[in-house]
Amino acid sequence: VIDELVALLGERAVSTSESVLDQHANDPSHHPPHAPDVVVYPESTAEVARVLSWANERGVPVVPFGAGTSLEGHVIPTHGGISLDLSRMDRVLDVRAADLQAVVQPGVLRSALNAAAGGHGLWFPVDPGADASLGGMAATNAGGTTTVRYGGMRTNTLALEVVLADGTVLRTGSRTVKTSAGFDLRGLFVGSEGTLGVITELTLRLWGIPEHAVAARAAFPSLEAACRTAAAIVGAGIAATRIELLDAFTVRAVNAYKGTTYDEAPTLFLEFGGSEVGVAGDVEAAAELARWEGCEEFQYERETEARARLWEARHHVLFALVHGSPGKLHKSTDVCVPISELAAAVAHARDSADAAGLASSIIAHAGDGNYHVLFMLDPDDREELEAADRLNAEIVEWALARGGTCTGEHGIGLGKLGYLEREHGDLVPYLREVKRVFDPNGILNPGKTVPLDTANTVRLS
Amino acid sequence: VIDELVALLGERAVSTSESVLDQHANDPSHHPPHAPDVVVYPESTAEVARVLSWANERGVPVVPFGAGTSLEGHVIPTHGGISLDLSRMDRVLDVRAADLQAVVQPGVLRSALNAAAGGHGLWFPVDPGADASLGGMAATNAGGTTTVRYGGMRTNTLALEVVLADGTVLRTGSRTVKTSAGFDLRGLFVGSEGTLGVITELTLRLWGIPEHAVAARAAFPSLEAACRTAAAIVGAGIAATRIELLDAFTVRAVNAYKGTTYDEAPTLFLEFGGSEVGVAGDVEAAAELARWEGCEEFQYERETEARARLWEARHHVLFALVHGSPGKLHKSTDVCVPISELAAAVAHARDSADAAGLASSIIAHAGDGNYHVLFMLDPDDREELEAADRLNAEIVEWALARGGTCTGEHGIGLGKLGYLEREHGDLVPYLREVKRVFDPNGILNPGKTVPLDTANTVRLS
């Protein structure tokens, strides 16, 4: 089998070395690792098509792999087979500054796209934290800190080239900002988590870098007050670029890790961007709403360096938590609720975690109503692991009962399959049928995103 | 058959009167009318399900009908059968002001939603011109004058209840602004033009009414200069609410119809909204860009009444043209190009129409790169009709060669089926398969959106 792949793509493109297999066996999540049988590194759409067509004929599972930073087990080859590593397809093919667009290969990291766009005064704002690959970000419909203003990957992906399981290459979407030409297959492939096709080229929206930006930090007497302030800012139509919530536990971990001296209270990290007068107006309006909720100090950071420090602190939350809990596993919830429910949702999560005696951190993309409870768990403490699972389930149920969703941005992968049935059980049979249209043999990332049924079980390699 | 429908829904819900059939035989487009066999008026999701399940068993075509304002023949029952008129499902079910959301039935007109939202300081910005029904707007992924700022229907639709051909009721999407729970069936139903299911409930995004708004009118020495200004405004990240282009021919028609005295030159109609200082900055920046392109006068309209007059003039363009060409048919192109191509695209369209000797008006949602060439045609002049068809084809080909799409917002319906094959021929077999997942008997709006293949021909009633 390996010989056939080498014959298809050449020696350089195929690896079965132990360390390479290990690198492709897991993601940063708590899901148990499982190694692929082989890792294949295509360098072109034609090579992707050749591998898929070969695998499709043989019923060999194929799991697309970008930067490996997703959090629900998407890239873990639970059925073995091929891990299709797209990191060598890493060219920014075009920056069309006048159209506010870039065309990239799937292995381009978002830092690389931003480096290419920056020279034109443009940026690609979607920011899931990790320096993820853009193909992976589209495949998981990634969001993050800037979604409140710029939308997530579905909003920012204009067109996709996709290779189907049988090697057919499709081009969906358009270079235009609007199109009504047929069903939106582009939007269907965004968020399909490698189960419908392999993304081989993306046309993405770019945005002008705001001429002026201000970051701010606002500490509150309670989590609820911070959440209500976030909701009020969104409701007032203030164009905040970021509205991030950290609970006191998290701020404490950040201070310990980064040496900062932020107030150890529930805190909003905010950013505003636009013209100087526009931003000044936005900041003043947001500060007023914060004061109304008991914020005593609205701390501005106007200098580029101070702003960078603030957002670095936010981005390093996970490292800070891991650092504070050596040897522990981390696990994150990802529910999203209508913003009017956020204060109650976060309070419920905090109280439930406290009642269960679980150390946990709460962070939220508060402007979106999307929050994460991060548990630091002892991998040998079965009771603690089970308590975290129960708590996750309780948090999801609470959210679903109030119009929420089990995943705001991490996706279904392996970890949310049961919750997908709970949230959209009526849709599951149709999701299966849609998958069958594009991947009739079920070779693409089997067992992820869409719960398997018996008729859809793949042959294992 | 009629008796069976009366037995299902009662006498009030079923009509075969000549005048009612005639009302449901056409749309405002040039497509030839075709009457349904019966018009059915359901009043609930359950009634929609009952009709569909009945029709599905018998292979009777069902064509959903909202306000009948779409432009590509979507609502014309070319295969007879049932016109399913949703106008009695016209309740605004909920305005959730704190979540910036409304829940509506499909027959609610956008004016009615705006009346309900306005009391909360909110509005639903999607504005295709006509007072369309929200179900129809979602079904056709409607856009219009405000898409440049707020996006179209796909962006503004959070969740849908949909009834499939066999009567199954699905709920797609979520009340949250973000969800990554499974394939995006919500986005697939938006723009599916009644061919995948019947929308029976929509959860829509609302937006704060800007506290301050300014409209402006800017006349230019050439169409190209006006287009370049629109592109520059978008490129500069100025948050214009509307950037509409009218060519000199159109301004002349508006003046004649409305008694206005606007300069009869290529003109941008613009609107800006936000805080007072923010808008002032946006207007000044836009005016500077316009002056750069030779605009000598940037005419502001700050008063509500003057702004309303300006936008009424824009909205009445079609009436003005029809008024100026009594007894003529009108036909519109709808291509959209990357914005850097707009100036050349519009110039090409103008030159081609002039060369063909066809009276035509050009209007554009210039900030989106979406433009319409409106022909006023003598219905008895076969040569003129054919010249218009040839010109439409030429305009589409020109756009496709430059990364454009054959339809920015009107959709495929009947009128663009051939162009869909031209633009996305690779996708068509998959569009057919996706349709088969949701409508295996092909009863839903047959012959629209997805080119029929022989295997998919429906039984005619």
PDB file of C-alpha atoms in Angstrom, chain B residues 58-262:
ATOM      1  CA  ARG B  58     -49.397  12.209  -5.940  1.00  0.00           C
ATOM      2  CA  GLY B  59     -46.428  13.829  -7.683  1.00  0.00           C
ATOM      3  CA  VAL B  60     -48.211  17.192  -7.854  1.00  0.00           C
ATOM      4  CA  PRO B  61     -45.838  20.174  -8.327  1.00  0.00           C
ATOM      5  CA  VAL B  62     -45.867  22.773  -5.551  1.00  0.00           C
ATOM      6  CA  VAL B  63     -44.586  26.309  -6.128  1.00  0.00           C
ATOM      7  CA  PRO B  64     -44.237  28.464  -2.995  1.00  0.00           C
ATOM      8  CA  PHE B  65     -45.534  32.019  -3.462  1.00  0.00           C
ATOM      9  CA  GLY B  66     -44.783  34.982  -1.184  1.00  0.00           C
ATOM     10  CA  ALA B  67     -45.365  38.496  -2.476  1.00  0.00           C
ATOM     11  CA  GLY B  68     -44.639  37.497  -6.082  1.00  0.00           C
ATOM     12  CA  THR B  69     -41.959  40.165  -6.561  1.00  0.00           C
ATOM     13  CA  SER B  70     -38.990  38.023  -7.630  1.00  0.00           C
ATOM     14  CA  LEU B  71     -37.594  38.604 -11.085  1.00  0.00           C
ATOM     15  CA  GLU B  72     -36.462  35.323 -12.611  1.00  0.00           C
ATOM     16  CA  GLY B  73     -39.725  33.438 -12.913  1.00  0.00           C
ATOM     17  CA  HIS B  74     -39.330  31.648  -9.563  1.00  0.00           C
ATOM     18  CA  VAL B  75     -43.038  31.739  -8.730  1.00  0.00           C
ATOM     19  CA  ILE B  76     -44.402  30.879 -12.179  1.00  0.00           C
ATOM     20  CA  PRO B  77     -45.965  27.387 -11.994  1.00  0.00           C
ATOM     21  CA  THR B  78     -44.547  26.252 -15.322  1.00  0.00           C
ATOM     22  CA  HIS B  79     -45.607  22.679 -14.575  1.00  0.00           C
ATOM     23  CA  GLY B  80     -49.030  23.622 -13.200  1.00  0.00           C
ATOM     24  CA  GLY B  81     -50.004  22.073  -9.888  1.00  0.00           C
ATOM     25  CA  ILE B  82     -50.290  24.032  -6.650  1.00  0.00           C
ATOM     26  CA  SER B  83     -49.285  27.620  -6.052  1.00  0.00           C
ATOM     27  CA  LEU B  84     -48.732  27.584  -2.286  1.00  0.00           C
ATOM     28  CA  ASP B  85     -49.523  31.143  -1.254  1.00  0.00           C
ATOM     29  CA  LEU B  86     -48.005  31.900   2.175  1.00  0.00           C
ATOM     30  CA  SER B  87     -49.492  35.377   2.554  1.00  0.00           C
ATOM     31  CA  ARG B  88     -51.794  34.283   5.375  1.00  0.00           C
ATOM     32  CA  MET B  89     -48.801  33.209   7.459  1.00  0.00           C
ATOM     33  CA  ASP B  90     -48.050  36.847   8.171  1.00  0.00           C
ATOM     34  CA  ARG B  91     -47.430  37.134  11.902  1.00  0.00           C
ATOM     35  CA  VAL B  92     -44.387  38.694  13.518  1.00  0.00           C
ATOM     36  CA  LEU B  93     -44.096  36.040  16.232  1.00  0.00           C
ATOM     37  CA  ASP B  94     -41.498  37.708  18.434  1.00  0.00           C
ATOM     38  CA  VAL B  95     -39.179  40.695  18.535  1.00  0.00           C
ATOM     39  CA  ARG B  96     -36.302  39.863  20.876  1.00  0.00           C
ATOM     40  CA  ALA B  97     -34.840  43.329  21.121  1.00  0.00           C
ATOM     41  CA  ALA B  98     -32.079  42.409  23.578  1.00  0.00           C
ATOM     42  CA  ASP B  99     -30.856  39.735  21.165  1.00  0.00           C
ATOM     43  CA  LEU B 100     -31.336  41.905  18.076  1.00  0.00           C
ATOM     44  CA  GLN B 101     -33.611  39.238  16.586  1.00  0.00           C
ATOM     45  CA  ALA B 102     -37.109  38.746  15.291  1.00  0.00           C
ATOM     46  CA  VAL B 103     -39.052  35.582  14.596  1.00  0.00           C
ATOM     47  CA  VAL B 104     -41.504  35.839  11.725  1.00  0.00           C
ATOM     48  CA  GLN B 105     -43.756  33.758   9.557  1.00  0.00           C
ATOM     49  CA  PRO B 106     -42.809  33.625   5.871  1.00  0.00           C
ATOM     50  CA  GLY B 107     -45.625  35.834   4.607  1.00  0.00           C
ATOM     51  CA  VAL B 108     -44.568  38.845   6.713  1.00  0.00           C
ATOM     52  CA  LEU B 109     -43.620  41.725   4.409  1.00  0.00           C
ATOM     53  CA  ARG B 110     -40.406  43.568   5.161  1.00  0.00           C
ATOM     54  CA  SER B 111     -42.367  46.773   5.778  1.00  0.00           C
ATOM     55  CA  ALA B 112     -44.363  44.950   8.476  1.00  0.00           C
ATOM     56  CA  LEU B 113     -41.221  43.657  10.165  1.00  0.00           C
ATOM     57  CA  ASN B 114     -39.721  47.125  10.113  1.00  0.00           C
ATOM     58  CA  ALA B 115     -42.900  48.535  11.635  1.00  0.00           C
ATOM     59  CA  ALA B 116     -42.630  45.985  14.475  1.00  0.00           C
ATOM     60  CA  ALA B 117     -38.884  46.487  14.982  1.00  0.00           C
ATOM     61  CA  GLY B 118     -38.919  50.274  14.770  1.00  0.00           C
ATOM     62  CA  GLY B 119     -40.521  50.691  18.184  1.00  0.00           C
ATOM     63  CA  HIS B 120     -37.430  49.036  19.661  1.00  0.00           C
ATOM     64  CA  GLY B 121     -35.047  51.340  17.772  1.00  0.00           C
ATOM     65  CA  LEU B 122     -34.212  48.414  15.467  1.00  0.00           C
ATOM     66  CA  TRP B 123     -34.621  47.654  11.784  1.00  0.00           C
ATOM     67  CA  PHE B 124     -34.212  44.855   9.290  1.00  0.00           C
ATOM     68  CA  PRO B 125     -31.976  46.396   6.664  1.00  0.00           C
ATOM     69  CA  VAL B 126     -32.154  44.006   3.709  1.00  0.00           C
ATOM     70  CA  ASP B 127     -33.830  46.074   0.997  1.00  0.00           C
ATOM     71  CA  PRO B 128     -34.432  44.563  -2.440  1.00  0.00           C
ATOM     72  CA  GLY B 129     -36.633  47.499  -3.445  1.00  0.00           C
ATOM     73  CA  ALA B 130     -39.999  45.755  -3.577  1.00  0.00           C
ATOM     74  CA  ASP B 131     -41.970  45.169  -0.377  1.00  0.00           C
ATOM     75  CA  ALA B 132     -41.209  41.490  -0.604  1.00  0.00           C
ATOM     76  CA  SER B 133     -42.176  38.747   1.856  1.00  0.00           C
ATOM     77  CA  LEU B 134     -39.409  37.614   4.182  1.00  0.00           C
ATOM     78  CA  GLY B 135     -39.918  33.967   3.265  1.00  0.00           C
ATOM     79  CA  GLY B 136     -39.474  34.833  -0.385  1.00  0.00           C
ATOM     80  CA  MET B 137     -36.471  37.017   0.392  1.00  0.00           C
ATOM     81  CA  ALA B 138     -34.768  34.145   2.225  1.00  0.00           C
ATOM     82  CA  ALA B 139     -35.735  31.690  -0.508  1.00  0.00           C
ATOM     83  CA  THR B 140     -34.051  33.887  -3.130  1.00  0.00           C
ATOM     84  CA  ASN B 141     -31.170  35.115  -0.922  1.00  0.00           C
ATOM     85  CA  ALA B 142     -32.310  38.668  -1.628  1.00  0.00           C
ATOM     86  CA  GLY B 143     -29.877  41.550  -1.485  1.00  0.00           C
ATOM     87  CA  GLY B 144     -30.328  45.150  -2.539  1.00  0.00           C
ATOM     88  CA  THR B 145     -29.244  48.613  -1.597  1.00  0.00           C
ATOM     89  CA  THR B 146     -27.890  47.931   1.917  1.00  0.00           C
ATOM     90  CA  THR B 147     -26.004  44.689   1.270  1.00  0.00           C
ATOM     91  CA  VAL B 148     -22.724  46.597   1.113  1.00  0.00           C
ATOM     92  CA  ARG B 149     -23.002  47.242   4.828  1.00  0.00           C
ATOM     93  CA  TYR B 150     -25.344  44.637   6.317  1.00  0.00           C
ATOM     94  CA  GLY B 151     -25.042  41.653   3.959  1.00  0.00           C
ATOM     95  CA  GLY B 152     -27.939  39.908   2.257  1.00  0.00           C
ATOM     96  CA  MET B 153     -30.466  37.369   3.474  1.00  0.00           C
ATOM     97  CA  ARG B 154     -27.967  34.562   4.087  1.00  0.00           C
ATOM     98  CA  THR B 155     -26.049  36.800   6.491  1.00  0.00           C
ATOM     99  CA  ASN B 156     -29.189  37.985   8.222  1.00  0.00           C
ATOM    100  CA  THR B 157     -31.020  34.686   8.627  1.00  0.00           C
ATOM    101  CA  LEU B 158     -30.083  32.876  11.839  1.00  0.00           C
ATOM    102  CA  ALA B 159     -32.540  29.992  11.769  1.00  0.00           C
ATOM    103  CA  LEU B 160     -35.233  28.535   9.574  1.00  0.00           C
ATOM    104  CA  GLU B 161     -38.099  26.159  10.007  1.00  0.00           C
ATOM    105  CA  VAL B 162     -38.570  24.353   6.717  1.00  0.00           C
ATOM    106  CA  VAL B 163     -41.075  21.772   5.509  1.00  0.00           C
ATOM    107  CA  LEU B 164     -39.668  19.202   3.099  1.00  0.00           C
ATOM    108  CA  ALA B 165     -41.512  17.714   0.161  1.00  0.00           C
ATOM    109  CA  ASP B 166     -42.769  14.748   2.200  1.00  0.00           C
ATOM    110  CA  GLY B 167     -44.092  16.968   4.985  1.00  0.00           C
ATOM    111  CA  THR B 168     -41.146  16.513   7.351  1.00  0.00           C
ATOM    112  CA  VAL B 169     -40.549  19.644   9.425  1.00  0.00           C
ATOM    113  CA  LEU B 170     -36.883  20.575  10.031  1.00  0.00           C
ATOM    114  CA  ARG B 171     -35.366  23.293  12.196  1.00  0.00           C
ATOM    115  CA  THR B 172     -32.000  24.522  10.944  1.00  0.00           C
ATOM    116  CA  GLY B 173     -29.612  27.096  12.395  1.00  0.00           C
ATOM    117  CA  SER B 174     -29.845  28.537  15.869  1.00  0.00           C
ATOM    118  CA  ARG B 175     -30.908  31.620  17.802  1.00  0.00           C
ATOM    119  CA  THR B 176     -27.201  32.237  18.438  1.00  0.00           C
ATOM    120  CA  VAL B 177     -25.090  34.441  16.170  1.00  0.00           C
ATOM    121  CA  LYS B 178     -22.524  31.638  15.854  1.00  0.00           C
ATOM    122  CA  THR B 179     -22.922  27.911  15.587  1.00  0.00           C
ATOM    123  CA  SER B 180     -20.707  25.175  14.199  1.00  0.00           C
ATOM    124  CA  ALA B 181     -23.153  22.340  14.853  1.00  0.00           C
ATOM    125  CA  GLY B 182     -23.105  20.301  11.655  1.00  0.00           C
ATOM    126  CA  PHE B 183     -23.303  21.194   7.984  1.00  0.00           C
ATOM    127  CA  ASP B 184     -24.935  24.564   7.366  1.00  0.00           C
ATOM    128  CA  LEU B 185     -28.336  23.462   6.084  1.00  0.00           C
ATOM    129  CA  ARG B 186     -29.702  26.886   7.062  1.00  0.00           C
ATOM    130  CA  GLY B 187     -27.422  28.477   4.485  1.00  0.00           C
ATOM    131  CA  LEU B 188     -28.362  25.810   1.952  1.00  0.00           C
ATOM    132  CA  PHE B 189     -32.092  26.537   2.253  1.00  0.00           C
ATOM    133  CA  VAL B 190     -31.426  30.285   1.950  1.00  0.00           C
ATOM    134  CA  GLY B 191     -31.283  30.822  -1.801  1.00  0.00           C
ATOM    135  CA  SER B 192     -32.758  27.431  -2.703  1.00  0.00           C
ATOM    136  CA  GLU B 193     -35.718  29.193  -4.346  1.00  0.00           C
ATOM    137  CA  GLY B 194     -38.394  26.850  -3.067  1.00  0.00           C
ATOM    138  CA  THR B 195     -36.772  23.802  -4.632  1.00  0.00           C
ATOM    139  CA  LEU B 196     -35.579  22.103  -1.410  1.00  0.00           C
ATOM    140  CA  GLY B 197     -38.345  22.943   1.037  1.00  0.00           C
ATOM    141  CA  VAL B 198     -40.927  25.510   2.053  1.00  0.00           C
ATOM    142  CA  ILE B 199     -39.799  28.042   4.659  1.00  0.00           C
ATOM    143  CA  THR B 200     -42.413  28.341   7.394  1.00  0.00           C
ATOM    144  CA  GLU B 201     -40.590  30.364  10.061  1.00  0.00           C
ATOM    145  CA  LEU B 202     -37.530  32.615  10.070  1.00  0.00           C
ATOM    146  CA  THR B 203     -35.325  33.923  12.879  1.00  0.00           C
ATOM    147  CA  LEU B 204     -33.759  37.090  11.525  1.00  0.00           C
ATOM    148  CA  ARG B 205     -31.078  39.482  12.713  1.00  0.00           C
ATOM    149  CA  LEU B 206     -32.129  43.009  13.522  1.00  0.00           C
ATOM    150  CA  TRP B 207     -29.821  46.018  13.694  1.00  0.00           C
ATOM    151  CA  GLY B 208     -29.882  49.263  15.628  1.00  0.00           C
ATOM    152  CA  ILE B 209     -31.261  52.163  13.632  1.00  0.00           C
ATOM    153  CA  PRO B 210     -28.232  54.454  13.249  1.00  0.00           C
ATOM    154  CA  GLU B 211     -28.655  57.439  15.519  1.00  0.00           C
ATOM    155  CA  HIS B 212     -27.561  59.725  12.722  1.00  0.00           C
ATOM    156  CA  ALA B 213     -27.814  59.351   8.944  1.00  0.00           C
ATOM    157  CA  VAL B 214     -26.798  61.452   5.973  1.00  0.00           C
ATOM    158  CA  ALA B 215     -27.723  60.831   2.346  1.00  0.00           C
ATOM    159  CA  ALA B 216     -25.693  62.292  -0.480  1.00  0.00           C
ATOM    160  CA  ARG B 217     -25.796  62.626  -4.230  1.00  0.00           C
ATOM    161  CA  ALA B 218     -22.638  62.925  -6.319  1.00  0.00           C
ATOM    162  CA  ALA B 219     -22.620  63.456 -10.102  1.00  0.00           C
ATOM    163  CA  PHE B 220     -19.578  62.397 -12.129  1.00  0.00           C
ATOM    164  CA  PRO B 221     -18.113  63.166 -15.544  1.00  0.00           C
ATOM    165  CA  SER B 222     -18.271  59.470 -16.495  1.00  0.00           C
ATOM    166  CA  LEU B 223     -19.720  56.137 -15.419  1.00  0.00           C
ATOM    167  CA  GLU B 224     -16.203  54.887 -14.829  1.00  0.00           C
ATOM    168  CA  ALA B 225     -15.391  57.752 -12.468  1.00  0.00           C
ATOM    169  CA  ALA B 226     -18.518  56.989 -10.448  1.00  0.00           C
ATOM    170  CA  CYS B 227     -17.617  53.279 -10.259  1.00  0.00           C
ATOM    171  CA  ARG B 228     -14.029  54.009  -9.255  1.00  0.00           C
ATOM    172  CA  THR B 229     -15.317  56.251  -6.475  1.00  0.00           C
ATOM    173  CA  ALA B 230     -17.567  53.475  -5.195  1.00  0.00           C
ATOM    174  CA  ALA B 231     -14.629  51.074  -5.193  1.00  0.00           C
ATOM    175  CA  ALA B 232     -12.453  53.611  -3.393  1.00  0.00           C
ATOM    176  CA  ILE B 233     -15.081  54.148  -0.679  1.00  0.00           C
ATOM    177  CA  VAL B 234     -15.315  50.400  -0.089  1.00  0.00           C
ATOM    178  CA  GLY B 235     -11.523  50.043  -0.200  1.00  0.00           C
ATOM    179  CA  ALA B 236     -11.117  52.806   2.368  1.00  0.00           C
ATOM    180  CA  GLY B 237     -13.363  50.907   4.764  1.00  0.00           C
ATOM    181  CA  ILE B 238     -15.879  53.756   4.969  1.00  0.00           C
ATOM    182  CA  ALA B 239     -19.057  52.314   6.462  1.00  0.00           C
ATOM    183  CA  ALA B 240     -21.511  53.469   3.813  1.00  0.00           C
ATOM    184  CA  THR B 241     -25.006  52.066   4.235  1.00  0.00           C
ATOM    185  CA  ARG B 242     -25.788  52.417   0.536  1.00  0.00           C
ATOM    186  CA  ILE B 243     -23.659  53.111  -2.577  1.00  0.00           C
ATOM    187  CA  GLU B 244     -26.008  53.162  -5.560  1.00  0.00           C
ATOM    188  CA  LEU B 245     -25.137  54.103  -9.116  1.00  0.00           C
ATOM    189  CA  LEU B 246     -27.591  55.509 -11.673  1.00  0.00           C
ATOM    190  CA  ASP B 247     -26.467  56.276 -15.196  1.00  0.00           C
ATOM    191  CA  ALA B 248     -27.468  59.527 -16.935  1.00  0.00           C
ATOM    192  CA  PHE B 249     -30.318  57.799 -18.803  1.00  0.00           C
ATOM    193  CA  THR B 250     -31.778  56.659 -15.491  1.00  0.00           C
ATOM    194  CA  VAL B 251     -31.428  60.034 -13.785  1.00  0.00           C
ATOM    195  CA  ARG B 252     -33.229  61.577 -16.764  1.00  0.00           C
ATOM    196  CA  ALA B 253     -36.078  59.084 -16.401  1.00  0.00           C
ATOM    197  CA  VAL B 254     -36.274  59.777 -12.649  1.00  0.00           C
ATOM    198  CA  ASN B 255     -36.395  63.545 -13.208  1.00  0.00           C
ATOM    199  CA  ALA B 256     -39.184  63.126 -15.771  1.00  0.00           C
ATOM    200  CA  TYR B 257     -41.179  60.835 -13.488  1.00  0.00           C
ATOM    201  CA  LYS B 258     -40.574  62.437 -10.078  1.00  0.00           C
ATOM    202  CA  GLY B 259     -40.205  66.068 -11.126  1.00  0.00           C
ATOM    203  CA  THR B 260     -36.740  66.202  -9.566  1.00  0.00           C
ATOM    204  CA  THR B 261     -33.970  68.323 -11.066  1.00  0.00           C
ATOM    205  CA  TYR B 262     -30.958  66.103 -10.433  1.00  0.00           C
TER     206      TYR B 262
END
